[in-house]
Each structure stands twice: as structure tokens, then as C-alpha cells.
CSV table of C-alpha atoms in Angstrom, one decimal:
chain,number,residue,atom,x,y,z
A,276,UNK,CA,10.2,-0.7,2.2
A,277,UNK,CA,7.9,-0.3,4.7
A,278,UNK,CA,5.3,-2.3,6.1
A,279,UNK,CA,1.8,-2.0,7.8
A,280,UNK,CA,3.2,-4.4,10.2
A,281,UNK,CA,6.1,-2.5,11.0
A,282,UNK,CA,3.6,0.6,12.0
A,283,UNK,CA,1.6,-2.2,14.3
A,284,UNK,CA,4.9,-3.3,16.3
A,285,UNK,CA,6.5,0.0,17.4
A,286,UNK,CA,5.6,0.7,20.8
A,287,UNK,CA,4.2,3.8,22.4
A,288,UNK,CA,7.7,5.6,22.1
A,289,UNK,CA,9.3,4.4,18.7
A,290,UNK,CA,8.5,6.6,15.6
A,291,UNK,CA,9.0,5.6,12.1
A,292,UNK,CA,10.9,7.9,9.3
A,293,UNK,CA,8.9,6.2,6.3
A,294,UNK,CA,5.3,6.3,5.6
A,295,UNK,CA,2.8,4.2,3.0
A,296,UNK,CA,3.2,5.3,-0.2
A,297,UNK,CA,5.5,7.8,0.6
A,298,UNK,CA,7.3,6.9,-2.7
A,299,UNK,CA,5.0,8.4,-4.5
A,300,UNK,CA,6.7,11.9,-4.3
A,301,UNK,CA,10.1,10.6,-3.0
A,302,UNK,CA,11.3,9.1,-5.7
A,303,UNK,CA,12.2,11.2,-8.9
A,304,UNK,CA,10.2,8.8,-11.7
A,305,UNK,CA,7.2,8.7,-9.3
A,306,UNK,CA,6.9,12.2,-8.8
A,307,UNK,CA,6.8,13.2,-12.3
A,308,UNK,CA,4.1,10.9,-13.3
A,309,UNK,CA,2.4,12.1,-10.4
A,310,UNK,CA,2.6,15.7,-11.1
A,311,UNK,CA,1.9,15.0,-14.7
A,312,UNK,CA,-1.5,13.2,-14.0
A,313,UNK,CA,-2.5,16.0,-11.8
A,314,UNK,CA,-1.5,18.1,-14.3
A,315,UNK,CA,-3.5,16.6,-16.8
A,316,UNK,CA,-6.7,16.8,-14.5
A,317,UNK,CA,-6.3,20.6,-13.2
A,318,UNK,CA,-4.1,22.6,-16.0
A,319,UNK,CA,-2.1,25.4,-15.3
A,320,UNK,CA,-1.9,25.6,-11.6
A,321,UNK,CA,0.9,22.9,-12.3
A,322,UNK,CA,3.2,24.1,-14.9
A,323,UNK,CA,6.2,25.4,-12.6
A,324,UNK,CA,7.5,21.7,-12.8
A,325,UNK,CA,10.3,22.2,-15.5
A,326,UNK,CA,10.4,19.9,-18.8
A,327,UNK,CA,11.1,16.8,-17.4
A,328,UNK,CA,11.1,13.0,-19.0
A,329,UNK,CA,11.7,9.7,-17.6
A,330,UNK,CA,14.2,7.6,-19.6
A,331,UNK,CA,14.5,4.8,-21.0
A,332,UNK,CA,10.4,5.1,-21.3
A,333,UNK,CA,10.4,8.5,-22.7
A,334,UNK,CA,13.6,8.3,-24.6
A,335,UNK,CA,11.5,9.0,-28.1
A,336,UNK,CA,9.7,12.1,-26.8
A,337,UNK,CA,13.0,13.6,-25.2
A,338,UNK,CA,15.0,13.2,-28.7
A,339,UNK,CA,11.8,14.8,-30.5
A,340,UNK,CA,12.1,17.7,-27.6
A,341,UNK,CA,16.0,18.1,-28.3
A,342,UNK,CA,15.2,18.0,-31.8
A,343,UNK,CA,12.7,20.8,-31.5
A,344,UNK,CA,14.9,23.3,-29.5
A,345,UNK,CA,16.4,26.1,-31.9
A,346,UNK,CA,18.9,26.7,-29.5
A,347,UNK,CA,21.4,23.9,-27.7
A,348,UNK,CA,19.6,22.9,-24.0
A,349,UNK,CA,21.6,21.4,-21.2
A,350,UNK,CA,19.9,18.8,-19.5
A,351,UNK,CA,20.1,17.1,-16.2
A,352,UNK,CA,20.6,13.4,-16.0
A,353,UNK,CA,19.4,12.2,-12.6
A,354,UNK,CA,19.8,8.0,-12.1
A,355,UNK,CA,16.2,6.9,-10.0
A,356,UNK,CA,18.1,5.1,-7.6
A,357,UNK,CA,21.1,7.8,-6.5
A,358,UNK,CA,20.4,10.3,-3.7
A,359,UNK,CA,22.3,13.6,-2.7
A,360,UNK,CA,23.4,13.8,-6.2
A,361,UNK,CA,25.6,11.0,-6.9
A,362,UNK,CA,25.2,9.8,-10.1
A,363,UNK,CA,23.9,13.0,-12.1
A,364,UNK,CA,25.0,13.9,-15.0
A,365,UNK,CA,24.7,16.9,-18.3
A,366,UNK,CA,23.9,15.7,-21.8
């Protein structure tokens, strides 16, 4: 995690390779809810982001969407804290 303090004690030549906040479109969850509250705020200009749902917390609204499908979907399972696509799964 970084730190504001971390920033402040790197010396004229050191870099960092993590920024504040940077989580907010790093992580999977965080940049779904991201993208579905701009969404919300400026319509259509964000709809290329394919059907996606965060689970456990949206568990009810992806069985009503699999529900709603006439025809069988494959989805992706991606675990929050997995990178480089360990962890992923089909349902």
C-alpha cells in the first residue's frame, strides 16, 4: 500500500511504481464501481464495459441476469485478489 510518506523519503533519483489511489482502476471490484458511477452520471459514452457484477455483493442481480438470458452465457469468474489470471474461472 502506499504511503504519502513513502513519496516524501525517496531521493532525487528513486521513482515509485505505485501512486495514491491508484487502486481505484487497478483492482477489478474498484474499477467496475468506478466505471458504473461514471456511467450513471454521463450515459452512453460508457457502455463498451461488458456486463460485469461483483460477487458475493451482487450475487442476486447476476442470478436474475442468468435467469433472463434466452440462450446459455459463459461467464468469467475473476478472484479480486489474483493477477495474470491465476485463479479465473467459467460458470
Amino acid at each position: 500500500r502506499f504511503l504519502l510518506t513513502d513519496w516524501d523519503r525517496c531521493l532525487p533519483h528513486q521513482r515509485l511504481n505505485h501512486y495514491p489511489k491508484a487502486s481505484n482502476i487497478t483492482q477489478k471490484a474498484n474499477l467496475h464501481r468506478n466505471i458504473k458511477r461514471l456511467a450513471g452520471s454521463y450515459g452512453a459514452i460508457y457502455n463498451f464495459v461488458p456486463t460485469t457484477f461483483v460477487l458475493p455483493n451482487e450475487y442476486v442481480t447476476f442470478m436474475r441476469e442468468c435467469v433472463e438470458q434466452s440462450e446459455p452465457t459463459i461467464w468469467i469468474a475473476k478472484p479480486s485478489d489474483s493477477s495474470r489470471g491465476r485463479g479465473m474461472f467459467l460458470i
